[in-house]
Coordinates of C-alpha atoms and ligand atoms in Angstrom, one line a residue:
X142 CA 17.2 31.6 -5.1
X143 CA 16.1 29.2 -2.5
X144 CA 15.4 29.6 1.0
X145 CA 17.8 28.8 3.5
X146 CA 17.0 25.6 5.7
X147 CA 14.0 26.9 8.5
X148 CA 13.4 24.0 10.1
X149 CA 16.2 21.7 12.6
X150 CA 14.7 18.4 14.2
X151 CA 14.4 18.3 17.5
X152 CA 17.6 16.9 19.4
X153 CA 17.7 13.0 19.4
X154 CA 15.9 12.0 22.5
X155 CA 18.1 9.3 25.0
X156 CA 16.9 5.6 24.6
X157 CA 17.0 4.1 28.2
X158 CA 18.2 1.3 28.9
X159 CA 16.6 -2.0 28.7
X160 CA 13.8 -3.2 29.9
X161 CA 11.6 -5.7 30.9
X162 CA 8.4 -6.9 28.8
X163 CA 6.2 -3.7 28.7
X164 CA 2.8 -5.5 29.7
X165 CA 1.0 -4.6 31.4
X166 CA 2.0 -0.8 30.7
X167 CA 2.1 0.2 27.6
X168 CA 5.2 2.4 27.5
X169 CA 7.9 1.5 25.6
X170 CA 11.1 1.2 26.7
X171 CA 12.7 -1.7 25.0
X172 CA 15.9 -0.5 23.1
X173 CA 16.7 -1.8 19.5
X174 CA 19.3 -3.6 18.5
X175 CA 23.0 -2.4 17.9
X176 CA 22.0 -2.8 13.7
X177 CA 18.8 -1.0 14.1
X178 CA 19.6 2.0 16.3
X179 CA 18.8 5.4 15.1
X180 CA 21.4 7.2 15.9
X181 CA 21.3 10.5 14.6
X182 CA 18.4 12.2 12.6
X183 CA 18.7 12.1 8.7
X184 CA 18.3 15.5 6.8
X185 CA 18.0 14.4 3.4
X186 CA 18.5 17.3 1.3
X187 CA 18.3 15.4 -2.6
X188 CA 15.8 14.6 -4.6
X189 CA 16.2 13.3 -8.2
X190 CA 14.8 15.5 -11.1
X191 CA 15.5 15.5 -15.0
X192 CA 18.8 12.8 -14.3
X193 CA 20.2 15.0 -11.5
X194 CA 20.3 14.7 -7.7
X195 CA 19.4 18.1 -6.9
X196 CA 20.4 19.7 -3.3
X197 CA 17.8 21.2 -1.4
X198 CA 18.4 24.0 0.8
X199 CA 15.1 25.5 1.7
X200 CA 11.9 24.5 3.7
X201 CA 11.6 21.4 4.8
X202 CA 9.3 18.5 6.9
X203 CA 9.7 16.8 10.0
X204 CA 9.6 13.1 10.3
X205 CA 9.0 12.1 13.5
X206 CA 8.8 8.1 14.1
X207 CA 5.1 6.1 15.8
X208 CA 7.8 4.3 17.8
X209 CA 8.1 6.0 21.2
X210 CA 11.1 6.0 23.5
X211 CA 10.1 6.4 27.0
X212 CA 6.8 8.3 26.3
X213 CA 8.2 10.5 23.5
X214 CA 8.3 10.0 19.6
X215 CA 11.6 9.2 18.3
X216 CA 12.7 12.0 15.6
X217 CA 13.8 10.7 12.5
X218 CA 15.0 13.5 10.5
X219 CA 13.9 16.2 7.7
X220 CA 12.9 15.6 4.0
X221 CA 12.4 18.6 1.3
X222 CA 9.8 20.4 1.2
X223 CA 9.8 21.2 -2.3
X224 CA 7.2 24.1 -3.9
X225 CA 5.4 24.4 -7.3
X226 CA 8.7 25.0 -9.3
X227 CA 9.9 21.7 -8.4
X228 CA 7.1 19.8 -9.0
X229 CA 6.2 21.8 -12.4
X230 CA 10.3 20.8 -13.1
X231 CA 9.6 17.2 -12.1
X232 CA 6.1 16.8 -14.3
X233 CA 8.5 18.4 -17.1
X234 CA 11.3 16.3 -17.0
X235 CA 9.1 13.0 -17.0
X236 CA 7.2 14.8 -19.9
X237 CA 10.1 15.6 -22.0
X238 CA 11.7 12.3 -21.1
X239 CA 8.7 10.5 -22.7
X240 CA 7.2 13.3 -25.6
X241 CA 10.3 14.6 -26.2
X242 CA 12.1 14.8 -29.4
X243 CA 15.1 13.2 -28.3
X244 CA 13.4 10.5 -25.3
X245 CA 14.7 7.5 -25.7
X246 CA 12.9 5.3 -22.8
X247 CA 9.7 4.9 -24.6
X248 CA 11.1 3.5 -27.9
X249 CA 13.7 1.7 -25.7
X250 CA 13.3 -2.6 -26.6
X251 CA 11.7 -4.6 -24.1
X252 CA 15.3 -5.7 -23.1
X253 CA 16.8 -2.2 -23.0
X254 CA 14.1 -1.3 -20.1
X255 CA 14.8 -5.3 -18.4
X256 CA 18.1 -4.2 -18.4
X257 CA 18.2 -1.2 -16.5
X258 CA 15.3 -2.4 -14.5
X259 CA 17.8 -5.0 -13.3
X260 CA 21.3 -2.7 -12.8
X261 CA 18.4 -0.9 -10.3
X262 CA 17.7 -4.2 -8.3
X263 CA 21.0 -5.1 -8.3
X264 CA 21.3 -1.8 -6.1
X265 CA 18.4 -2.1 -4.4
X266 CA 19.5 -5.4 -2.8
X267 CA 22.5 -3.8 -1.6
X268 CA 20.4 -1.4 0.3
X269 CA 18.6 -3.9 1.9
X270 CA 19.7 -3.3 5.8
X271 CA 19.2 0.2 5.5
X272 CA 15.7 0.4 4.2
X273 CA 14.1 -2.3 6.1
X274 CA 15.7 -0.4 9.0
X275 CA 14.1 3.0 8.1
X276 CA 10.2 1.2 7.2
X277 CA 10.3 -0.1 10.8
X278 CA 11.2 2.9 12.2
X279 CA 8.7 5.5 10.3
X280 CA 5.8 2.9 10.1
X281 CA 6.1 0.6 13.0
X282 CA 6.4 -2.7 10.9
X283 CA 7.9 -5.7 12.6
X284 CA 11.3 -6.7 11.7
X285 CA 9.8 -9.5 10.2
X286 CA 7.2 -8.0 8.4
X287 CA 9.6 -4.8 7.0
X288 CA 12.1 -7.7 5.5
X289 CA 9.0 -9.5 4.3
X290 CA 7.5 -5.9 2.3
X291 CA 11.6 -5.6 1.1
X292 CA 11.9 -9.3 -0.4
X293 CA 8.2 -9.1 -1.8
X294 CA 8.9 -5.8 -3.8
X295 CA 12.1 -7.5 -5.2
X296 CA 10.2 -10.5 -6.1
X297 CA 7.5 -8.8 -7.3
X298 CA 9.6 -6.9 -10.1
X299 CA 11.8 -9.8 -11.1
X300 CA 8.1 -11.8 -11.4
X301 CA 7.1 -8.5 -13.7
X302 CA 9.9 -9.3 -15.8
X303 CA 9.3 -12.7 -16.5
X304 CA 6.0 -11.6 -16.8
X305 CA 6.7 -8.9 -19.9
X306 CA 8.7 -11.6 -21.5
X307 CA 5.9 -13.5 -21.9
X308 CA 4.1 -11.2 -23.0
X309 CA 6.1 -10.1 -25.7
X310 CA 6.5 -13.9 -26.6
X311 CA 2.0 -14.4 -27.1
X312 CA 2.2 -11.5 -29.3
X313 CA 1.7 -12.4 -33.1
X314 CA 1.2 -11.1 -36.2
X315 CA -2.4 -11.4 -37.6
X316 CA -3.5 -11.5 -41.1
X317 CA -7.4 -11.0 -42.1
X318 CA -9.2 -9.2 -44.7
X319 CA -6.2 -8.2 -46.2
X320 CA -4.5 -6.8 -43.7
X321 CA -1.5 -8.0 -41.7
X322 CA -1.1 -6.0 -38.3
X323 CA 1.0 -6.4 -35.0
X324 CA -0.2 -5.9 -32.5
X325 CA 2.0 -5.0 -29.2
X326 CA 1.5 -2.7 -26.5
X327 CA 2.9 0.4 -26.1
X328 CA 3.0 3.1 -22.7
X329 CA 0.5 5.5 -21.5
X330 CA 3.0 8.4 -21.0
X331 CA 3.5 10.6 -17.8
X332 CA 2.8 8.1 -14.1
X333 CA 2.3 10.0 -11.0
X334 CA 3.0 7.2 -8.7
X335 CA 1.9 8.1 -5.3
X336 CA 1.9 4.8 -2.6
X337 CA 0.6 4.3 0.7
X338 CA 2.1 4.5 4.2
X339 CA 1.3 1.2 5.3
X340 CA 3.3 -0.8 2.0
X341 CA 5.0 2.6 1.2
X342 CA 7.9 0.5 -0.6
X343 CA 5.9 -1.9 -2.2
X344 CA 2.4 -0.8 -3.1
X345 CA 4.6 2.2 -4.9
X346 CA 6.9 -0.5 -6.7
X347 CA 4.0 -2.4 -7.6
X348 CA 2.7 0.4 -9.8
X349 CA 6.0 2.0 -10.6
X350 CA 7.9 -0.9 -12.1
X351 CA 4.9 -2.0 -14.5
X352 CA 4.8 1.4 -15.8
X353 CA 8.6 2.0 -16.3
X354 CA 9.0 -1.1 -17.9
X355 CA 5.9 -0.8 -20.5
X356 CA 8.0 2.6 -21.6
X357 CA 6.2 5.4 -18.8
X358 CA 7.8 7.6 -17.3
X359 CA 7.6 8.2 -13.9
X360 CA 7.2 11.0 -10.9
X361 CA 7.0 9.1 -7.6
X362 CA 5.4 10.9 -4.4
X363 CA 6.0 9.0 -1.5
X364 CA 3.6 8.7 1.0
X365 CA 4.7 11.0 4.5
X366 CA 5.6 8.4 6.3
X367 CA 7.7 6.1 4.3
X368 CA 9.4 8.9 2.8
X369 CA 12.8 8.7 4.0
X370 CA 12.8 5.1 3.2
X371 CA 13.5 6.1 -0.3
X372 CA 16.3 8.0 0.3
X373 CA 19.1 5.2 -0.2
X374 CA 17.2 4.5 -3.3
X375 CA 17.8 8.0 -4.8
X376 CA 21.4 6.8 -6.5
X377 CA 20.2 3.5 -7.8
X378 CA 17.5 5.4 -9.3
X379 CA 19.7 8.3 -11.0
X380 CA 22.3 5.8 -12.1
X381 CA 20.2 2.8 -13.3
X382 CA 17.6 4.8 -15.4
X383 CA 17.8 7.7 -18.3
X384 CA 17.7 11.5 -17.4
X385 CA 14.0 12.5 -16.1
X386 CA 12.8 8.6 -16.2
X387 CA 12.0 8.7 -12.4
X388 CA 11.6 11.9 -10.8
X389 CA 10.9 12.0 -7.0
X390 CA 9.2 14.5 -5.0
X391 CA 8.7 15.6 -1.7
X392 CA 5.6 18.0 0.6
X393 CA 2.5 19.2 0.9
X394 CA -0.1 17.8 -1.7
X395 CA -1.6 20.9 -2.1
X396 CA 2.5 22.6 -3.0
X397 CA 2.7 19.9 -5.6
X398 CA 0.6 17.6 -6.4
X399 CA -1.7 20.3 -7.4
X400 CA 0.4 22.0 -10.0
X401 CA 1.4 18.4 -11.4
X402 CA -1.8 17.2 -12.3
X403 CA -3.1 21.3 -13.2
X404 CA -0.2 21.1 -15.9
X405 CA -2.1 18.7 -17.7
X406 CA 1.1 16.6 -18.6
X407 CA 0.3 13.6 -16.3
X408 CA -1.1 10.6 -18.6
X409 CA -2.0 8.1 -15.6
X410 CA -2.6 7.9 -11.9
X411 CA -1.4 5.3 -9.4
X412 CA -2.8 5.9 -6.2
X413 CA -3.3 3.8 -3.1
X414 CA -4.9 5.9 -0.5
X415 CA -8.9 7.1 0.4
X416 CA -11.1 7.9 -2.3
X417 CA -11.2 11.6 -1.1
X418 CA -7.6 12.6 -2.0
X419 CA -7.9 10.8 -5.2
X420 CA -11.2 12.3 -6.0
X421 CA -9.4 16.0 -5.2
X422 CA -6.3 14.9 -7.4
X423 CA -7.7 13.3 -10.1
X424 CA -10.1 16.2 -10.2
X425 CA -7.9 18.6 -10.8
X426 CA -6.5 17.1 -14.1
X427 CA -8.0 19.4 -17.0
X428 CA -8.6 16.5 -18.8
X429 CA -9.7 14.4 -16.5
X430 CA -11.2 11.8 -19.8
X431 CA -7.3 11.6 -20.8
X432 CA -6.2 10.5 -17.3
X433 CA -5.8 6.4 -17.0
X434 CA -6.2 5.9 -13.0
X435 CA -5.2 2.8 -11.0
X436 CA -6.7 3.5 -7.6
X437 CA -6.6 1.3 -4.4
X438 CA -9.3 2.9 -2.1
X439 CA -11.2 1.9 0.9
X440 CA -12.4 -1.1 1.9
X441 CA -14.5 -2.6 4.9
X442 CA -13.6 -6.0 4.7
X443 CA -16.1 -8.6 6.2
X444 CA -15.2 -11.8 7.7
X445 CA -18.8 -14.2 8.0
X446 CA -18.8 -17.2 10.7
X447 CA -21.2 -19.7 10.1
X448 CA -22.3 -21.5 12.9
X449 CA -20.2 -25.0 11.3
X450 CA -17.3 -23.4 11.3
X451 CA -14.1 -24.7 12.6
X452 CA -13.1 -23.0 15.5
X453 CA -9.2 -23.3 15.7
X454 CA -8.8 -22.9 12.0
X455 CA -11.4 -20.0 12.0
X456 CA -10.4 -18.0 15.0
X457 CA -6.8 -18.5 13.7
X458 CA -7.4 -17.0 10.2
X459 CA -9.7 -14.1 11.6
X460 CA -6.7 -13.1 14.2
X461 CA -4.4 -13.0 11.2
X462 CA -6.6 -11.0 8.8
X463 CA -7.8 -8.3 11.3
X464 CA -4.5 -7.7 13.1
X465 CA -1.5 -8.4 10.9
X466 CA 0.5 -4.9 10.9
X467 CA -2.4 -3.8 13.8
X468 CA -5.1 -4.5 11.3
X469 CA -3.2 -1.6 8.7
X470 CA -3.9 -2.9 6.3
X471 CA -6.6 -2.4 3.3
X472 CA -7.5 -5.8 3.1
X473 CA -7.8 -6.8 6.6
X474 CA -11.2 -8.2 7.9
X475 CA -12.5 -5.1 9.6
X476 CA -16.3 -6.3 10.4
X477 CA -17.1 -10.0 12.0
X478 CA -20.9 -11.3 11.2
X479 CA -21.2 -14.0 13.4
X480 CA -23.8 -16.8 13.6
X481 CA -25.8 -16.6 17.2
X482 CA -25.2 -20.4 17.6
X483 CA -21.3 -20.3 17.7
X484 CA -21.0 -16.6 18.7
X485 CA -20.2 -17.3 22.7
X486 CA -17.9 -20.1 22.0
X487 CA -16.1 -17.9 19.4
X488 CA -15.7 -14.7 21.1
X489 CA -14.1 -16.8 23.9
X490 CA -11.1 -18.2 21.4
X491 CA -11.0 -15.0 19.7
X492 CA -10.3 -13.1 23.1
X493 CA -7.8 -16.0 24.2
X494 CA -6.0 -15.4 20.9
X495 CA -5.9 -11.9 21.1
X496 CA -4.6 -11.2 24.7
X497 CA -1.8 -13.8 23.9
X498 CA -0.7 -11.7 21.3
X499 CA 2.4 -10.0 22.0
X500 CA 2.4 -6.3 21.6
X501 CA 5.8 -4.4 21.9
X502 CA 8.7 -2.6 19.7
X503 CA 8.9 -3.7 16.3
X504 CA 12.0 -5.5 16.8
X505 CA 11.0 -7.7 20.0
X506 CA 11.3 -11.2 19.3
X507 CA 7.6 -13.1 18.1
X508 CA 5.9 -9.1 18.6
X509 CA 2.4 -9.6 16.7
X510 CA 0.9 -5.9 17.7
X511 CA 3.3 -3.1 17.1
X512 CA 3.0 0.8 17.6
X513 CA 0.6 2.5 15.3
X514 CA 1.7 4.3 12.2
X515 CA -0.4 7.4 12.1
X516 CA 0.0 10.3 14.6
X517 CA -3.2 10.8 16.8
X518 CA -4.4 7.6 15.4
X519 CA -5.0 6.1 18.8
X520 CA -7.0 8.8 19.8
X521 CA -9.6 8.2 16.9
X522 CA -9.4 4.5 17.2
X523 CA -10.6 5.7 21.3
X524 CA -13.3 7.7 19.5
X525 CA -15.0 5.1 17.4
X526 CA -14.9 2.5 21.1
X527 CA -16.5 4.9 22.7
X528 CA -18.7 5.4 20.3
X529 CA -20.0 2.0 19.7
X530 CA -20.2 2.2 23.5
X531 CA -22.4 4.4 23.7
X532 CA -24.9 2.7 21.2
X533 CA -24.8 -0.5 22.9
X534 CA -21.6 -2.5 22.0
X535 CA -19.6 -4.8 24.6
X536 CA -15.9 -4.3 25.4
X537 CA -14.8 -8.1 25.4
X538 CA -11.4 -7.6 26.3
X539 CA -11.1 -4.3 28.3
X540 CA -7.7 -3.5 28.0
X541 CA -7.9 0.5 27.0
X542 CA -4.9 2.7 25.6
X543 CA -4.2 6.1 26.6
X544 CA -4.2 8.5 24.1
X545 CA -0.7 9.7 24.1
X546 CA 0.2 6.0 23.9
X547 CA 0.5 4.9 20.2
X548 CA 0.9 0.8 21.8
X549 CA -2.6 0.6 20.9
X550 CA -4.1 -2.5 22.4
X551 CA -6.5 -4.7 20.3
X552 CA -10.1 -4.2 21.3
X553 CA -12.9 -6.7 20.8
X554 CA -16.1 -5.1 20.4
X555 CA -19.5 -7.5 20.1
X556 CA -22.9 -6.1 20.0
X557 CA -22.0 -3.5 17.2
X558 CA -24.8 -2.5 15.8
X559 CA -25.8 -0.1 12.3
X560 CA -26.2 2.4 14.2
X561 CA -22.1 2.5 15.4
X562 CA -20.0 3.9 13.6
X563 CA -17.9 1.2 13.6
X564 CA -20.1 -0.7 11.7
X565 CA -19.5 0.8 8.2
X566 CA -16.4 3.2 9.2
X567 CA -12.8 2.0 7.7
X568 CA -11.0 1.4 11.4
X569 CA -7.2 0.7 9.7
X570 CA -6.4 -0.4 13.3
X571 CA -6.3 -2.9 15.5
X572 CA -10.1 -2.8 16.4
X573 CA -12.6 -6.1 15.4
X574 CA -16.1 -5.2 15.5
X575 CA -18.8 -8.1 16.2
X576 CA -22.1 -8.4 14.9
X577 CA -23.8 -11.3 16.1
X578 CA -26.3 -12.4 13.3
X579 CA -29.3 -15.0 13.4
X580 CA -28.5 -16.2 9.7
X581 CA -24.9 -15.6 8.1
X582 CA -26.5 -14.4 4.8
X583 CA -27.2 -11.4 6.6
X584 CA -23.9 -10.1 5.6
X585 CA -25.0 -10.0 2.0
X586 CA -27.3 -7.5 2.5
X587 CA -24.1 -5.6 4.7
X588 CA -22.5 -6.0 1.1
X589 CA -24.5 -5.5 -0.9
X590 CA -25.2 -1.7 0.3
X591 CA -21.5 -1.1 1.5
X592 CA -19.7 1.8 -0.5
X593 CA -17.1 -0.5 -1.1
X594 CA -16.7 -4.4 -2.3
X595 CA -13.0 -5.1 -2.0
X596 CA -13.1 -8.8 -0.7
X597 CA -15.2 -10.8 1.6
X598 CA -14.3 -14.2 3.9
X599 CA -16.5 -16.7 4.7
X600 CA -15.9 -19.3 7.1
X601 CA -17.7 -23.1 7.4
X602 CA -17.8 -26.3 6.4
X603 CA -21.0 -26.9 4.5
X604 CA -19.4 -26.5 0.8
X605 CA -23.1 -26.1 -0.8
X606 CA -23.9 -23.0 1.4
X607 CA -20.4 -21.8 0.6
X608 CA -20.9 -21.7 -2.7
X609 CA -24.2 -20.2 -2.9
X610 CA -22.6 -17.2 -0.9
X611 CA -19.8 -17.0 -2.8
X612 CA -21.9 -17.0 -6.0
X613 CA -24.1 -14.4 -4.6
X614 CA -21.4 -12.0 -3.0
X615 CA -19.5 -12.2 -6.3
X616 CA -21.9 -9.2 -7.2
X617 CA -20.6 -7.3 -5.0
X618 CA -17.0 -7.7 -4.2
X619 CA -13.7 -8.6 -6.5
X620 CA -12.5 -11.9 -4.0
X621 CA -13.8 -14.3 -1.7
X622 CA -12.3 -15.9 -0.1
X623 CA -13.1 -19.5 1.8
X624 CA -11.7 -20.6 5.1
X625 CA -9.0 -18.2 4.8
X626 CA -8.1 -14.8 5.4
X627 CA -8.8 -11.5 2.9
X628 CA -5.3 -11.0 1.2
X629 CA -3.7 -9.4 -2.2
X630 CA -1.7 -12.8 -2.7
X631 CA -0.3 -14.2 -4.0
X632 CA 0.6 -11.4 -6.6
X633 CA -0.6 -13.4 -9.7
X634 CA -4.1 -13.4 -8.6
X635 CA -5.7 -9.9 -10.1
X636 CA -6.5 -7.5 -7.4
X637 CA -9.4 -4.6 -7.4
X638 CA -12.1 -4.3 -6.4
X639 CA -15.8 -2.7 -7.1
X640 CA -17.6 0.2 -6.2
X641 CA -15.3 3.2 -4.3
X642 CA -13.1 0.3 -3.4
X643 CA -10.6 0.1 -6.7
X644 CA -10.5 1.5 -10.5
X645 CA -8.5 -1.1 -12.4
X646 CA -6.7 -4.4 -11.5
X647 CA -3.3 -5.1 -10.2
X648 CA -1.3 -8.3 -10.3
X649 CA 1.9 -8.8 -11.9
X650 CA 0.3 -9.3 -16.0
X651 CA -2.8 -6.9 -15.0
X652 CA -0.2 -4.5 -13.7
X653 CA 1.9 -4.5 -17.2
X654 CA -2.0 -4.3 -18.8
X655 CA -2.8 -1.1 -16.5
X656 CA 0.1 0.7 -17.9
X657 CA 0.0 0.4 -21.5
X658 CA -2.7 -0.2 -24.5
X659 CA -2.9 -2.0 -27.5
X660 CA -1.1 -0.8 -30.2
X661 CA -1.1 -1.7 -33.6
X662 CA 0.8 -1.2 -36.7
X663 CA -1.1 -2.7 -39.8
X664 CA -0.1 -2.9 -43.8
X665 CA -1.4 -4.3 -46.8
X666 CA -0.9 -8.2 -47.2
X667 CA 1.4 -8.1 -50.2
X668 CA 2.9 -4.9 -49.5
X669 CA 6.3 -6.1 -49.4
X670 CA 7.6 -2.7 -47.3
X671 CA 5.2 -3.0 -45.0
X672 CA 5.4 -6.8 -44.4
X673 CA 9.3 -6.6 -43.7
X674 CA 8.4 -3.0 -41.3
X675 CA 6.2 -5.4 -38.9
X676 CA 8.8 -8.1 -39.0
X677 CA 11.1 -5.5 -37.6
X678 CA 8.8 -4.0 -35.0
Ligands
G3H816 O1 -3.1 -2.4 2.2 C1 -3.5 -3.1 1.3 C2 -2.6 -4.1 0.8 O2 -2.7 -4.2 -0.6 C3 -2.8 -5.4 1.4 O3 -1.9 -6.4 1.0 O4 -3.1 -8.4 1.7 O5 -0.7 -8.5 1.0 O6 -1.4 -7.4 3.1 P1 -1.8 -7.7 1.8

């Protein structure tokens, strides 16, 4: 018997009415528009287990929007909270569904899976509105950027599907010693999916889709905020895929994730998030050899300025890649090693760029810096400024943010030195930390003892000094990138990283690679049986 629903959201708060630009305070009071309004708070009470859309009725979790309406955070609505029995039901439906007697998905043709994988885009597109609605309101995205993470996903799995295709189409039979063989590849199992809250739509699909359409089967987590997000997905899922295909749940790691992974049954790991949470989860697999994992961790992403640079072009570039989505991003540039000679002239453009930036709600026409996503974040972000601060760093552009404000205004801090924590710390906000360096190969040492090597940008004109860097910071990092911006595009290009920074690569073919292995069915050349058996397979 469950228990009966504990929790209600908090009444709806009042938007006010309009007003003018919200510079120089920081308090929002900008309504959205008529399409985007919130109007009442969602309590989603399904989730999709075994085939069914389950009702909920007992505890459940608040989720309470970044965006703030005259000083207070806008309450969104509830989602379940399930407990161990769910989750155990959810890791046994994707279980059966796959190692069952009677599963059809994982013997399924290629085209079966395309199929259905298309019926569910079909009803995603449909959805549209809604969802890019609900990412802006529980992570703060721009309008812009929320329709861009929508389109991508859609793109991205349609690209994954053209993608298997040709996969299937470069895979031949081989005859040697004897032996004729196919060789195709065949799914992993059980995927705990479990994406982040900056992409939550898209860095889940881009795991997800790869391993439902290699023949997985799938429990999806999503992350806590950019959870109700899924909820007008819940149908398309239940009526495009077989029973206990995808499974969704909801709560407290600890509730659920735990008993997942304890029950053995989960064959690989997706996980975008810090390599903490994946160390506990993956940890608590009791066989942890068995478990495939595809992890997106940390990353302290340098950009390098060499004294040749271009300016416009390179203060351009560096704006993007450290404050796109308020520098939320695991690939934005979150260090700056600047060149003495050009430092002055380029902290100047860099400040001019920054205060022109326009900071408001997320659906303010042209609005560049948006609330940000995690609660108390702005507080910490305060923490590390004062911080570096205190060991000798300069505020270039003193525009501070309260701590109850989540607005968070974009600092510029020069003078950081190893001893801030700034300096090797993961901001994920819109913070750039300067370190003003005689000779830009000093930032291959940085690299070279960082934890983590995601990707690295180097900015100048000489193209012989380029490539020696490049050459030499290949050690160390899985992307350089030259006059432009860090980036996971476009999605063809693989994507990892080394050290605590990835395990595995994503792109659209790695992706399809991740989730499945080589598999091969082999007879004697001669054997006529055999030979017609692979013609069939
Ligand atoms: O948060 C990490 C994302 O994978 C970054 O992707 O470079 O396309 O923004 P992006």
């Amino acid at each position: 018997m469950q228990a009966q629903l504990t929790q209600t959201p908090a009444p709806f708060p009042r938007n006010p009415e309009p007003a003018e630009s919200s510079l120089p305070s920081l308090r929002l009071t900008t309504q959205p528009p008529r399409e985007l309004g919130w109007t009442a708070p969602v309590r989603q009470e399904k989730f999709l287990l075994g085939g069914e859309l389950k009702t909920w009725t007992g505890k459940t979790d608040p989720v309470v929007s970044p965006l703030q309406i005259d000083g207070e955070n806008v309450v969104l609505g509830t989602v379940p909270s399930l407990g161990r029995e769910e989750a155990l039901a959810a890791v046994a439906a994707a279980h059966e569904a796959y190692y069952g007697a009677s599963a059809t998905w994982p013997i399924a043709s290629q085209e079966q899976r395309i199929a259905c994988t298309e019926t569910f885009l079909s009803k995603m597109r449909e959805v549209r509105n809604e969802v890019v609605k609900r990412i802006v309101w529980e992570i703060g995205k721009s309008i812009a950027d929320a329709e861009k993470e929508f389109d991508r996903t859609i793109e991205y799995v349609e690209r994954t599907i053209d993608e298997l295709r040709q996969l299937n189409r470069e895979q031949a039979l081989v005859q040697e010693e004897g032996v004729a063989a196919h060789v195709t590849r065949s799914p992993r199992g059980v995927c705990l999916c479990m994406g982040p809250f900056n992409y939550p739509l898209n860095e889940t699909f881009a795991t997800l889709f790869p391993a439902l359409l290699m023949g997985n089967t799938a429990i999806i987590k999503p992350p806590k905020q950019g959870v109700l997000l899924y909820e007008p997905l819940l149908k398309a899922f239940q009526e495009s895929f077989p029973p206990g295909v995808v499974n969704t749940v909801y709560g407290d790691g600890k509730e659920i994730i735990t008993p997942i992974m304890e029950s053995g049954k989960v064959d690989s790991l997706a996980f975008i998030g810090s390599d903490r949470v994946a160390d506990i989860v993956s940890g608590q697999h009791p066989e942890p050899h068995r478990l495939h994992k595809v992890l997106g961790l940390g990353a302290k992403n340098p950009g390098v300025i060499c004294k040749d640079a271009d300016l416009d072009k390179t203060v351009s570039e560096v704006v993007k890649g450290a404050l796109s989505y308020n520098g939320q991003r695991c690939t934005a540039l979150k260090i700056l090693f600047v060149e003495r000679e050009i430092a002055p002239a380029f902290i100047d453009r860099l400040k001019e760029e920054v205060d022109g930036l326009k900071r408001g709600m997320p659906w303010e026409s042209g609005v560049k810096i948006t609330p940000v996503a995690e609660p108390n974040k702005t507080e910490w972000l305060n923490q590390l400024i004062e911080d570096a601060l205190e060991h000798g760093a300069t505020l270039e552009n003193p525009n501070r943010t309260d701590e109850s404000e989540s607005l968070f205004a974009p600092q510029i801090l020069s003078g950081v030195s190893p001893e801030c924590r700034l300096y090797r710390e993961e901001q994920f906000g819109p913070i750039i930390p300067i370190v003003v360096v005689d000779s830009a190969e000093e930032a291959l040492r940085y690299q070279a003892t960082s934890r983590v090597g995601q990707q690295i940008s180097l900015f100048g004109q000489d193209p012989e000094r380029l490539a020696m860097m490049a050459l030499q910071l290949q050690r160390f990092v899985g992307r350089v990138n030259i006059n432009t911006q860090c980036q996971r595009g476009p999605d063809t290009l693989p994507f990892g990283g080394k050290k605590s920074a990835a395990q595995g690569t994503l792109s659209i073919r790695d992706a399809l690679l991740e989730f499945s292995v080589p598999s091969v069915i082999s007879g004697k050349i001669g054997d006529e049986s055999a030979t017609l058996s692979l013609k069939g397979n």
